[in-house]
XYZ file of C-alpha atoms in Angstrom:
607
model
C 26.386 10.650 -37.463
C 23.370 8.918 -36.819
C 23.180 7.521 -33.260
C 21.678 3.735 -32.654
C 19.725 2.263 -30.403
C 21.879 0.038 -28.453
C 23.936 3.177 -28.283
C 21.704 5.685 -26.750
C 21.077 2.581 -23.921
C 24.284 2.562 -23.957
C 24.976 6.142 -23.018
C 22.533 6.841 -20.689
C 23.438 3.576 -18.643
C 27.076 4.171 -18.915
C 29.951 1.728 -19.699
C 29.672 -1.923 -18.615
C 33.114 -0.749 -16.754
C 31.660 2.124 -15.066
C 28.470 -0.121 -14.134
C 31.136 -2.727 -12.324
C 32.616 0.440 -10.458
C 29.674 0.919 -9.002
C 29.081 -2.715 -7.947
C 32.401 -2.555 -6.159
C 30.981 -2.283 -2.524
C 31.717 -4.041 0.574
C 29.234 -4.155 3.624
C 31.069 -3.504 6.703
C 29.157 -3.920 9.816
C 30.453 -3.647 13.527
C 29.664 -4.825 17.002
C 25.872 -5.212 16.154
C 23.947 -5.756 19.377
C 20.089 -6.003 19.683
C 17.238 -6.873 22.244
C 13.727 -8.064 20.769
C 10.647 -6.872 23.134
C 9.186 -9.331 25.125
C 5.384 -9.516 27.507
C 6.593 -7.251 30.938
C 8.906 -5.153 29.529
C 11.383 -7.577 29.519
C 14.019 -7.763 26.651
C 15.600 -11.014 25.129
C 19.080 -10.447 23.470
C 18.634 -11.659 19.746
C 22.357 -10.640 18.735
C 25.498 -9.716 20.428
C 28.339 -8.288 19.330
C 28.525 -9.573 15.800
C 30.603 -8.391 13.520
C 31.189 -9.098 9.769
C 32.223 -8.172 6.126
C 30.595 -9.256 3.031
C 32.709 -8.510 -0.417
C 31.647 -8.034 -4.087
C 31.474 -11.069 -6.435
C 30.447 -13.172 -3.561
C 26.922 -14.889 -3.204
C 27.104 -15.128 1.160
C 24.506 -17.282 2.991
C 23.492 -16.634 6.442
C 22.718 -19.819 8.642
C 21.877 -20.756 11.930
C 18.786 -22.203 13.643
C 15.463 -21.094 14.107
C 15.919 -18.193 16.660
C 19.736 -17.254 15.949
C 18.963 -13.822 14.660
C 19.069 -14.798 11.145
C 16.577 -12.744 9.670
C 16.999 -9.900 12.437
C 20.766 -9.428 11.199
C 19.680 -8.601 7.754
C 16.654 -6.414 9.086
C 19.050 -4.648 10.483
C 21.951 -4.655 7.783
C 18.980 -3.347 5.314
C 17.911 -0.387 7.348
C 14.913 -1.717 7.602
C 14.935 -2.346 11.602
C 16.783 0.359 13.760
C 15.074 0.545 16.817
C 16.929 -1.104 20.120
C 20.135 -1.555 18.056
C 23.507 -1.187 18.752
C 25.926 -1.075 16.382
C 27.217 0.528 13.048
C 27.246 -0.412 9.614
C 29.240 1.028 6.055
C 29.846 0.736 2.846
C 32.995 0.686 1.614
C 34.359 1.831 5.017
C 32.259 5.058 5.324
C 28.847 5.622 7.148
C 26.242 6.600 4.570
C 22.895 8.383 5.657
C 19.379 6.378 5.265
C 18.984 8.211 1.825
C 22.563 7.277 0.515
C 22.499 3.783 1.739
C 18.821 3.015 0.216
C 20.407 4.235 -2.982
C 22.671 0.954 -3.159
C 21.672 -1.526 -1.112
C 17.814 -3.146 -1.149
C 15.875 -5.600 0.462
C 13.899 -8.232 -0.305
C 12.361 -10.119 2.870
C 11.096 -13.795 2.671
C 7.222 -13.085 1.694
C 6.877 -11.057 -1.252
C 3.217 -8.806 -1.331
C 2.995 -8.509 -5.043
C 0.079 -6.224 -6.912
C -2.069 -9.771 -7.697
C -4.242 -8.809 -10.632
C -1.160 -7.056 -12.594
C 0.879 -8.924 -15.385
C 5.027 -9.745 -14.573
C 5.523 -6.838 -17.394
C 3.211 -3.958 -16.157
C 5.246 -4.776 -12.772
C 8.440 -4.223 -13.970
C 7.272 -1.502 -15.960
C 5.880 0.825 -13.086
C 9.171 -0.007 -11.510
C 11.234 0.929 -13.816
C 9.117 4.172 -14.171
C 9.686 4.634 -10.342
C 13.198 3.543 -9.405
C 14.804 4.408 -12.609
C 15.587 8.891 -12.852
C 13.743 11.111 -14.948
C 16.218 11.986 -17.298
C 16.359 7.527 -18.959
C 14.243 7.580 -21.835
C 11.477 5.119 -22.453
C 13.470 3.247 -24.606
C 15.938 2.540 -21.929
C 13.404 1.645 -19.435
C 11.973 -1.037 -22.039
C 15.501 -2.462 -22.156
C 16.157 -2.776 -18.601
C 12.711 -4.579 -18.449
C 13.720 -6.939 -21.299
C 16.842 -7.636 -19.774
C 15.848 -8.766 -16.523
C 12.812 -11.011 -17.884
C 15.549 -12.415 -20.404
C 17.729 -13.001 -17.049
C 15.270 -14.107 -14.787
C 13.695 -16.795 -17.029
C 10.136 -14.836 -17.149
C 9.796 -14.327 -20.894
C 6.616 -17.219 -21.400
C 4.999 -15.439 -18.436
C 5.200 -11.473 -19.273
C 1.587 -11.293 -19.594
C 0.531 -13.475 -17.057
C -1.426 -12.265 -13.936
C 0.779 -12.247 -10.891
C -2.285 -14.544 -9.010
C -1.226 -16.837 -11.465
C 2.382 -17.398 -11.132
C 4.457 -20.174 -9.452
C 6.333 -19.580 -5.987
C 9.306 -19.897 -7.872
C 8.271 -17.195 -10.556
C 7.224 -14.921 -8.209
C 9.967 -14.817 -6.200
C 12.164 -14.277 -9.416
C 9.811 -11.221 -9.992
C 10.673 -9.873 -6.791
C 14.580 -10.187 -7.218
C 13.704 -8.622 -10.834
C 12.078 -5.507 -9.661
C 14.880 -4.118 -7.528
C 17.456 -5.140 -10.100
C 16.270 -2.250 -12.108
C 18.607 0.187 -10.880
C 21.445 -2.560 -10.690
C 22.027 -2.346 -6.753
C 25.416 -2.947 -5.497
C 23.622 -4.837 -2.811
C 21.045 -7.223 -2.358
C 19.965 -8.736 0.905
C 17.590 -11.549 0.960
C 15.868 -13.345 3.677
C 15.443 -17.416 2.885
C 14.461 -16.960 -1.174
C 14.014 -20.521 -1.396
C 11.446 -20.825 1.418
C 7.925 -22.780 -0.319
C 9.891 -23.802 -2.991
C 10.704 -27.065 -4.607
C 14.352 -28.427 -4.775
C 14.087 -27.660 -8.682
C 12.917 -24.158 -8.401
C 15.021 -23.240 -5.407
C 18.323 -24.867 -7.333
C 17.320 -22.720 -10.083
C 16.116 -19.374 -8.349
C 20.284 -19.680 -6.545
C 21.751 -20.065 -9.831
C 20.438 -16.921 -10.727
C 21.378 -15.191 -7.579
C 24.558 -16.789 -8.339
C 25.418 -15.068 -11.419
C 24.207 -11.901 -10.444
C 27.057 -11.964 -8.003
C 29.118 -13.039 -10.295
C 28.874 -9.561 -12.253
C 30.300 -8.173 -9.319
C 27.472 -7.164 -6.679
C 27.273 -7.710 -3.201
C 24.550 -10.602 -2.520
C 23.849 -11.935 0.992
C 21.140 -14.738 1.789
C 19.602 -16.155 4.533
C 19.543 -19.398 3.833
C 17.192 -22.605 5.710
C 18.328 -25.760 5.571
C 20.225 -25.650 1.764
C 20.431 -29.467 0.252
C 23.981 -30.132 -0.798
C 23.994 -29.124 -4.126
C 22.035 -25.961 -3.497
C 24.558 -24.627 -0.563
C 27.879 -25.679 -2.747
C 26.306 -22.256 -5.219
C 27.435 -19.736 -2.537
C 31.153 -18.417 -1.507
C 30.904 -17.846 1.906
C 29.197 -18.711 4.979
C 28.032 -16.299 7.944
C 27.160 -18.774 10.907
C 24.789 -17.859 13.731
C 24.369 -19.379 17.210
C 22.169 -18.300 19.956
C 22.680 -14.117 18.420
C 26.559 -14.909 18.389
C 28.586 -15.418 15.036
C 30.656 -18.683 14.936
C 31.803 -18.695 11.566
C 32.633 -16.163 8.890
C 34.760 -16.906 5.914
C 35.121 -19.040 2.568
C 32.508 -22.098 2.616
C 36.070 -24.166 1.761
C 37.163 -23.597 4.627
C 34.635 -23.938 7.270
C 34.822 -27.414 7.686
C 38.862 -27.371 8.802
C 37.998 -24.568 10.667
C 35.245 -26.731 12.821
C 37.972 -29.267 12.798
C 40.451 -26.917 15.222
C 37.587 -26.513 17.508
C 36.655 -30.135 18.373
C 33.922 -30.428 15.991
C 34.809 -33.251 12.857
C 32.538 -33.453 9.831
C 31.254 -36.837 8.638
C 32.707 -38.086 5.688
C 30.367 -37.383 2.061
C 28.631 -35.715 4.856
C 26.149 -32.645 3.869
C 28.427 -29.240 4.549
C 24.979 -27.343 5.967
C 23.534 -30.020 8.173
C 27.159 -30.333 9.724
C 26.980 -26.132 10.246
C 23.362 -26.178 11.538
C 24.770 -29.482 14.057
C 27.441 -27.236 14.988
C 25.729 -23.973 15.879
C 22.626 -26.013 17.780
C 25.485 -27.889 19.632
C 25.732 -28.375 23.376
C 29.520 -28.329 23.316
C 30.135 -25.271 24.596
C 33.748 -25.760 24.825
C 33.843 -25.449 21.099
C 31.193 -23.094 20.658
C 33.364 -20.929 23.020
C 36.397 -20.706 20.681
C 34.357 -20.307 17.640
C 32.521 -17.435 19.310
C 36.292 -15.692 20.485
C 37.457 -16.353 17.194
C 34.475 -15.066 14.576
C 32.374 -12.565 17.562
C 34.256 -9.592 17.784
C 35.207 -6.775 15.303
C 38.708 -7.647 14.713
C 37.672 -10.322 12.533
C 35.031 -8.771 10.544
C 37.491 -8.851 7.120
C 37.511 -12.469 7.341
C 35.335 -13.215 4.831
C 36.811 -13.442 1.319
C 39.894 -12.575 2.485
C 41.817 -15.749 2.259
C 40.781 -17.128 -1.444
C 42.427 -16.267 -4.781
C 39.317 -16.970 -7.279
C 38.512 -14.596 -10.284
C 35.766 -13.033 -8.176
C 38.313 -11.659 -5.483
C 38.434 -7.320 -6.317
C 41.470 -6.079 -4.825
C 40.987 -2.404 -5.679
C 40.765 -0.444 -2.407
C 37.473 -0.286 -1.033
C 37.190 2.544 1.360
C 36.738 5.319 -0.797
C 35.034 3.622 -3.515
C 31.891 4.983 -2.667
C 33.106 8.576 -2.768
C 33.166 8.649 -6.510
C 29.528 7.692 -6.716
C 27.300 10.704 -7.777
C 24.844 12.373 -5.258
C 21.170 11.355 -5.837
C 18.322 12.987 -4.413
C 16.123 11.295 -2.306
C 14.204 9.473 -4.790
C 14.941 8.866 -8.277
C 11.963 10.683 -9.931
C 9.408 13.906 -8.501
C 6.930 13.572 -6.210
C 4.570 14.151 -9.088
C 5.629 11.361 -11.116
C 5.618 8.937 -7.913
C 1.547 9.627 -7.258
C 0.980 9.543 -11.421
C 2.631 6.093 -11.861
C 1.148 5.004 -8.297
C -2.036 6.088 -9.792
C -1.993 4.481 -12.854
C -0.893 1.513 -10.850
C -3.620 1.385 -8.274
C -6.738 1.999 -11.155
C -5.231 -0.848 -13.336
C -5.115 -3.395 -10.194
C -8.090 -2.228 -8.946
C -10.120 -2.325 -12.154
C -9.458 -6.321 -12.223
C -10.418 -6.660 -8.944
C -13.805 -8.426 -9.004
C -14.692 -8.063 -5.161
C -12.825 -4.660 -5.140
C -14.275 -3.067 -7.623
C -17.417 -4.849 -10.192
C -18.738 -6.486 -7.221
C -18.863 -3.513 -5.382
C -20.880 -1.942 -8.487
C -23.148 -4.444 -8.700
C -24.075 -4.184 -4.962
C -25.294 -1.250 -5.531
C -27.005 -1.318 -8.422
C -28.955 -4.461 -6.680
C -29.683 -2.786 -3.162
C -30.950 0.003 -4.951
C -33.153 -2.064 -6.935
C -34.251 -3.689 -3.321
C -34.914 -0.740 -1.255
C -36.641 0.807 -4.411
C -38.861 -2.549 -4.465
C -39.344 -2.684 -0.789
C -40.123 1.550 -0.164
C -42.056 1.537 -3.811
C -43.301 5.398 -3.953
C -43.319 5.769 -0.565
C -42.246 9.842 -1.355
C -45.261 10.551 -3.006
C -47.860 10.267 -0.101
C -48.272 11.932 3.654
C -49.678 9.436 4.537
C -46.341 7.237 4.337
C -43.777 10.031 5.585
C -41.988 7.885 8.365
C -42.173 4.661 5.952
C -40.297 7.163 3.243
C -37.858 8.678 5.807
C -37.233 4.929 6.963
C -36.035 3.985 3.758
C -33.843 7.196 3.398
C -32.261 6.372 6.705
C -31.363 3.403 5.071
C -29.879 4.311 2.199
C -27.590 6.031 4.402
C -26.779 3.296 6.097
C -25.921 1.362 3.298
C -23.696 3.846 1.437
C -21.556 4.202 4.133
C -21.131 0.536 4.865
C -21.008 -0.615 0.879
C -18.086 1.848 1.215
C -16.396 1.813 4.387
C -15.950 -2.128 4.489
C -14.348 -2.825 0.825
C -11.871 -0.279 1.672
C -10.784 -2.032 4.852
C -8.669 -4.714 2.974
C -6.530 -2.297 1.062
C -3.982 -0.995 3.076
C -4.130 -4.983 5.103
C -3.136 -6.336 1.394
C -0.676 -3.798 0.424
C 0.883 -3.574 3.557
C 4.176 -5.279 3.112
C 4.355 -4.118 -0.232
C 4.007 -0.453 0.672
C 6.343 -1.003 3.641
C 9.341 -2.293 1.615
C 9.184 -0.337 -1.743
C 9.116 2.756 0.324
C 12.066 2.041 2.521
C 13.925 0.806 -0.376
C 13.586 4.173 -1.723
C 10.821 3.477 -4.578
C 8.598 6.927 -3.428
C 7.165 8.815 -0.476
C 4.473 8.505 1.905
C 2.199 11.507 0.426
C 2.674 10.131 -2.857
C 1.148 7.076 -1.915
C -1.421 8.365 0.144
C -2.980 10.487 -2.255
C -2.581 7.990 -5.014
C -4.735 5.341 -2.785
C -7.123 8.490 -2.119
C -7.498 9.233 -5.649
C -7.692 5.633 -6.744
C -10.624 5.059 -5.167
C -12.479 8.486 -6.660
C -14.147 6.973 -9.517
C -15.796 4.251 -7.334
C -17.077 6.660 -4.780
C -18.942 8.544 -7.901
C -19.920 5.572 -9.620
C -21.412 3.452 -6.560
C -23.365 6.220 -4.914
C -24.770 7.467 -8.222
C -26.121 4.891 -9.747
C -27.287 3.603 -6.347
C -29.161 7.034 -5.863
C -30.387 7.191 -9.858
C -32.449 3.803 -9.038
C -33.204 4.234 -5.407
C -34.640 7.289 -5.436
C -36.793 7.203 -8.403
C -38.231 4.096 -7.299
C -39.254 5.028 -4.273
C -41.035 8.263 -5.804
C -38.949 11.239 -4.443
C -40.197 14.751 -6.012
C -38.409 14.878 -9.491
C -37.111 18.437 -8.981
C -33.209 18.507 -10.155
C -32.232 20.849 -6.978
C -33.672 18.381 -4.718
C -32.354 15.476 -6.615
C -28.995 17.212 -6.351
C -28.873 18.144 -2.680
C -29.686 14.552 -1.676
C -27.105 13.475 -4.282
C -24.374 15.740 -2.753
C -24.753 14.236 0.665
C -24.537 10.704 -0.764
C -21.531 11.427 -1.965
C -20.583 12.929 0.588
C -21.414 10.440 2.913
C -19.616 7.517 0.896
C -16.541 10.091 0.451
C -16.614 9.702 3.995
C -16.741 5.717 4.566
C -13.977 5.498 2.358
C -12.073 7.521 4.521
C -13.212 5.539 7.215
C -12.209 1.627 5.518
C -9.154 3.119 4.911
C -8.080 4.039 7.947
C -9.376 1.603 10.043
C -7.430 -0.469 7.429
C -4.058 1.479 7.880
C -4.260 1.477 11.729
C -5.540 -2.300 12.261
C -5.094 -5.366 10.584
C -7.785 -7.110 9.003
C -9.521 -8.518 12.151
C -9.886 -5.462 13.984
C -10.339 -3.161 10.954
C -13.554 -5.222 10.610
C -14.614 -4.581 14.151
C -13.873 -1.243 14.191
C -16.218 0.440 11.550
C -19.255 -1.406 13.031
C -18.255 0.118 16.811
C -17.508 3.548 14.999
C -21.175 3.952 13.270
C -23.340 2.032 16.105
C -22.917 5.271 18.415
C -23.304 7.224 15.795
C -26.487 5.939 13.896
C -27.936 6.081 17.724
C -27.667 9.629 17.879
C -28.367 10.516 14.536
C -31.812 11.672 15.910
C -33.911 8.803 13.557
C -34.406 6.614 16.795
C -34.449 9.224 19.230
C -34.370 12.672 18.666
C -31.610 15.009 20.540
C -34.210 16.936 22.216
C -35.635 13.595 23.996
C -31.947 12.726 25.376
C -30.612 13.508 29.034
C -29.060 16.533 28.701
C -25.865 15.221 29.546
C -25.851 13.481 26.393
C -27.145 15.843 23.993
C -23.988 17.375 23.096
C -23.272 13.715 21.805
C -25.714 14.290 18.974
C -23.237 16.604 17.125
C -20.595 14.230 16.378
C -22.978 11.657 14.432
C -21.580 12.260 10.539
C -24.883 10.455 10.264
C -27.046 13.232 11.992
C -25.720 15.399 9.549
C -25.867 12.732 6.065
C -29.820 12.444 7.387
C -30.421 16.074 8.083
C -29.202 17.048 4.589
C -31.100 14.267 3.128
C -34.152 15.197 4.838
C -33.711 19.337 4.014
C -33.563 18.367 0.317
C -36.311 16.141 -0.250
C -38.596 18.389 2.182
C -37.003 21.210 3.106
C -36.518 24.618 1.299
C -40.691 25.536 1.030
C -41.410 22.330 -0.357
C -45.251 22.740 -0.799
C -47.857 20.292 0.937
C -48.600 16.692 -0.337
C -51.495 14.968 -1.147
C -52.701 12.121 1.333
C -54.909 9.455 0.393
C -55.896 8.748 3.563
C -59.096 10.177 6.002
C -56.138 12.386 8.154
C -51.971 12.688 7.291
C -50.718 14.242 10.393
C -47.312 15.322 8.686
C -48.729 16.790 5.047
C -47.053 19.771 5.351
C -42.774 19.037 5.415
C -42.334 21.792 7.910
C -44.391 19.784 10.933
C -42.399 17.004 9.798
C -39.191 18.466 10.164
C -39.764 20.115 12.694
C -40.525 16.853 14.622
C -37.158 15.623 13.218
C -35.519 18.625 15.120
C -33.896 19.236 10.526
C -34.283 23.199 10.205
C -35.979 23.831 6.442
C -32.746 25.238 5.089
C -29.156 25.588 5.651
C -27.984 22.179 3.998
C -24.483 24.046 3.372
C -24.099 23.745 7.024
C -24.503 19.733 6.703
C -22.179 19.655 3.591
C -19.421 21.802 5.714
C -19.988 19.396 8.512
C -19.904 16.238 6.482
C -16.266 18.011 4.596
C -14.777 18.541 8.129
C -15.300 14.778 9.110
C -13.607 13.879 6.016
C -10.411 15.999 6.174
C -10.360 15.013 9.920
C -10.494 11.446 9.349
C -7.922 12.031 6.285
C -5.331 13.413 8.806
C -5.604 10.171 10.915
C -5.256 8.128 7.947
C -2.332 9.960 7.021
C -1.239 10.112 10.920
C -1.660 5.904 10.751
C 0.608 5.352 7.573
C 3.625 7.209 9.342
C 3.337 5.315 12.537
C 2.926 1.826 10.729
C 5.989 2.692 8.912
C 7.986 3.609 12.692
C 6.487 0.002 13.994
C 7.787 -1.837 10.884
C 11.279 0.084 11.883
């Protein structure tokens, strides 16, 4: 019997029942305590001692003022902040490892980083490709997408660049991309923030009924108009770190009541909670705070409604019967190929990124081929021609370095959180952003070199052509390195500062402006860790090194019209350019293993 389409999706997603097993989880969390860094060591408590329980079916909003430890709480409910906190939190009653617990719950913080020059559906699509396993066919991934654009309201913009989007479409984009594996649950930090009261009505309704098919959805929530906060189930109040409220929205306002606190008639419920918890009663506050801030509460919320959404099955060892994943859903191989794919598409659109960055060169090396005009071809113009190779050098590395200095800046937050919601590794990433880059840093340098040095009449012999072409890769091989790690270890302002203080010392002992032989001695040794000593001493070996025989001068005396005397005044040896091409290799891998080395610790600091 022939099997259909809807029935193969059907089989390899598995029974709507089996799907709403899965979404049967409750997150449990216990005595949470934690203490935000502050200037002189000192530490200011941000929660203490909360405790709480969020249910399935139930669309939760966390609220409190500004400074409560709204946002911290679900930082730290996510995973996504452990360090100086106190506290446990389950699923279903059992402690799950980091792995396990980014399997089924995911985060989505309040500003969404989203790939800019992609369209909604190549989005989805490389997430589907990375979140959903190996074994779902392509036709199942194209499902999932479908669904969630049908869901989500995205159909008219599918195609549409994500620069181009509203706030409000955007942020249903990045609720759509995690819903690809159907989590059983979803934490969100204030999803209506920059929206209008239309869009953020709407964006909650949706939120709404994904609850409603049975997952666990918590919100943090800033200042909800009336009909807006009437959407969600249950409240989780904050005051000053401490929880006074936790239970059915229904009730909250009798429950103020018993603690001195009376809620204006036609009065809006959230205002009243947000006058509560910023209250200077601190009677009342006190017996909200003894009756919600300790663990023996924690199962208050949901437990005392009888609505459709309430699932009495047993919740404890519900997430036994889920199967055992590995770490993340696809290989390691097919993480860096669809992170690859990713990265050349974006990139490709960029204009600045990447076709301004190709023009640039192609211009420069019209300019310093206009400006040095045959300058190779005479004796009598040696300096003027090695001039004008020392600046080719100098701007290879910086119409490479300083691109690449945005890219990590811009994809920060993005990297950050689809990693730690268990999208793909750290290597995979890192050599998808090296390899990204690849075709650039042959492109750029090569057709800068093709006009450049033609122009400016170096000897048209292919092995010297090729030697000087080897170290302009090289050296632009290196700035990338440099951009991007200067990018990964600073933010934008400082990444900027810091490849201009990186090649100033380095251009100064290259030995163009002062040779290493005409230093103190003290500073000598200084001379051999300038990458550009070793870009201009390969340069220089190829265009006059390696018996290069003596040029004609068209004037009364040349002083340099043999290349030896010249490079020997440049303290270059004739030959042995493989020794500048292992040197240039060795800066690269060593400045690779700091990117790498700045990529894990931005990931501890975001923790």
């Amino acid at each position: 019997m022939a099997v259909t389409t809807a029935e193969l999706v059907q089989l390899e997603e598995g029974s709507m029942e089996e799907q709403k097993m899965l979404f049967r989880m409750a997150l449990e969390f216990t005595n949470i305590s934690y203490r935000g860094e502050l200037k002189d060591d000192k530490r200011k408590t941000i929660l203490d001692n909360v405790s709480g329980r969020f249910l399935p079916g139930r669309l939760t909003a966390i609220l409190g003022p500004s400074g409560a430890g709204k946002s911290s709480l679900l930082n730290i409910l996510s995973g996504f902040k452990k360090h100086g906190v106190i506290g446990s939190v389950m699923v279903n009653g059992e402690s799950l490892s980091d792995e396990a617990f980014h399997n089924k719950c995911v985060y989505i913080p309040q500003d969404i980083d989203l790939f800019e020059y992609l369209t909604v559906v190549e989005i989805l699509n490389y997430a589907a490709e990375l979140k959903m396993s190996s074994s779902s066919s392509e036709m199942v991934r194209k499902k999932k997408v479908n669904d969630i654009v049908n869901v989500l309201g995205l159909r008219r913009s599918m195609v549409t660049l994500v620069k181009h989007l509203s706030g409000g479409e955007r942020k249903r984009l990045s609720i759509g991309m995690e819903l690809i594996t159907n989590p059983p649950i979803i934490l969100l930090d204030e999803p209506t923030s920059g929206l209008d009261s239309v869009s953020a009505l709407q964006l909650v309704s949706y939120i709404k009924s994904l609850a409603a098919e049975g997952r666990t959805i918590i919100s943090v929530i800033h200042q909800p108009a009336s009909n807006l906060f009437q959407l969600f189930d249950d409240l989780f109040l904050l005051s000053a770190g401490k929880c006074i409220y936790s239970g059915p929205i229904s009730a909250m306002v009798s429950s103020f009541a018993e603690a001195g606190f009376n809620c204006p008639r036609y009065y809006n419920r959230a205002d009243f909670a947000l006058e509560v918890a910023s209250t200077s009663n601190s009677a009342g506050i006190d017996l909200l705070v003894l009756k919600y801030n300790n663990s023996d509460t924690r199962r208050s919320i949901g437990e005392n409604f009888n609505g459709r959404n309430n699932i009495g099955t047993p919740y404890r060892n519900t997430c036994l019967t889920v199967k055992s994943r590995r770490k993340y859903p696809v290989s390691q191989w097919k993480q860096f190929t669809v992170l690859l794919r990713r990265s050349l598409r974006s990139t490709s659109r960029d204009f600045f990124f990447a076709q301004l960055r190709v023009i640039a060169h192609i211009i420069v090396g019209f300019l310093l081929g206009i400006v040095f005009y045959d300058s190779g071809k005479d004796a009598s113009s040696v300096m003027t021609n090695t001039a004008g190779i020392f600046f080719f050098n100098i701007f290879i590395f910086y119409g490479n370095s300083m691109p690449c200095t945005i890219t990590f800046p811009l994809e920060a937050k993005a990297f950050v959180r689809e990693h730690l919601n268990n999208w793909y590794s750290l290597e995979a990433y890192y050599l998808a952003k090296i390899f990204a880059d690849l075709p650039l840093q042959f492109i750029c340098p090569t057709l800068f070199v093709l006009i450049a040095y033609f122009l400016t009449g170096q000897p048209m012999e292919p092995f010297r052509f090729g030697m000087f072409w080897i170290m302009c890769l090289l050296l632009g091989a290196f700035a990338q390195t440099v951009g991007l790690l200067s990018g990964a270890a600073f933010d934008v302002q400082m990444a900027t500062f810091f490849v201009p203080c990186l090649s100033i010392p380095a251009m100064l002992f290259s030995g163009f402006f002062v040779k290493s032989y005409e230093m103190p001695e003290f500073l000598q040794p200084l001379a051999y860790t300038s990458y550009f000593r070793y870009s201009m001493q390969g340069s220089l070996q190829g265009i006059y090194g390696y018996n290069r025989t003596d040029f004609p001068c068209s004037q009364i005396m040349c002083y340099y019209n043999r290349p030896g005397k010249f490079l020997k005044f440049m303290d270059t040896p004739e030959e042995g350019i493989e020794l500048n091409i292992a040197a240039m290799l060795g800066f690269i891998v060593l400045f690779q293993v700091l990117l790498y080395m700045s990529l894990r610790k931005r990931l501890k600091i975001f923790r």
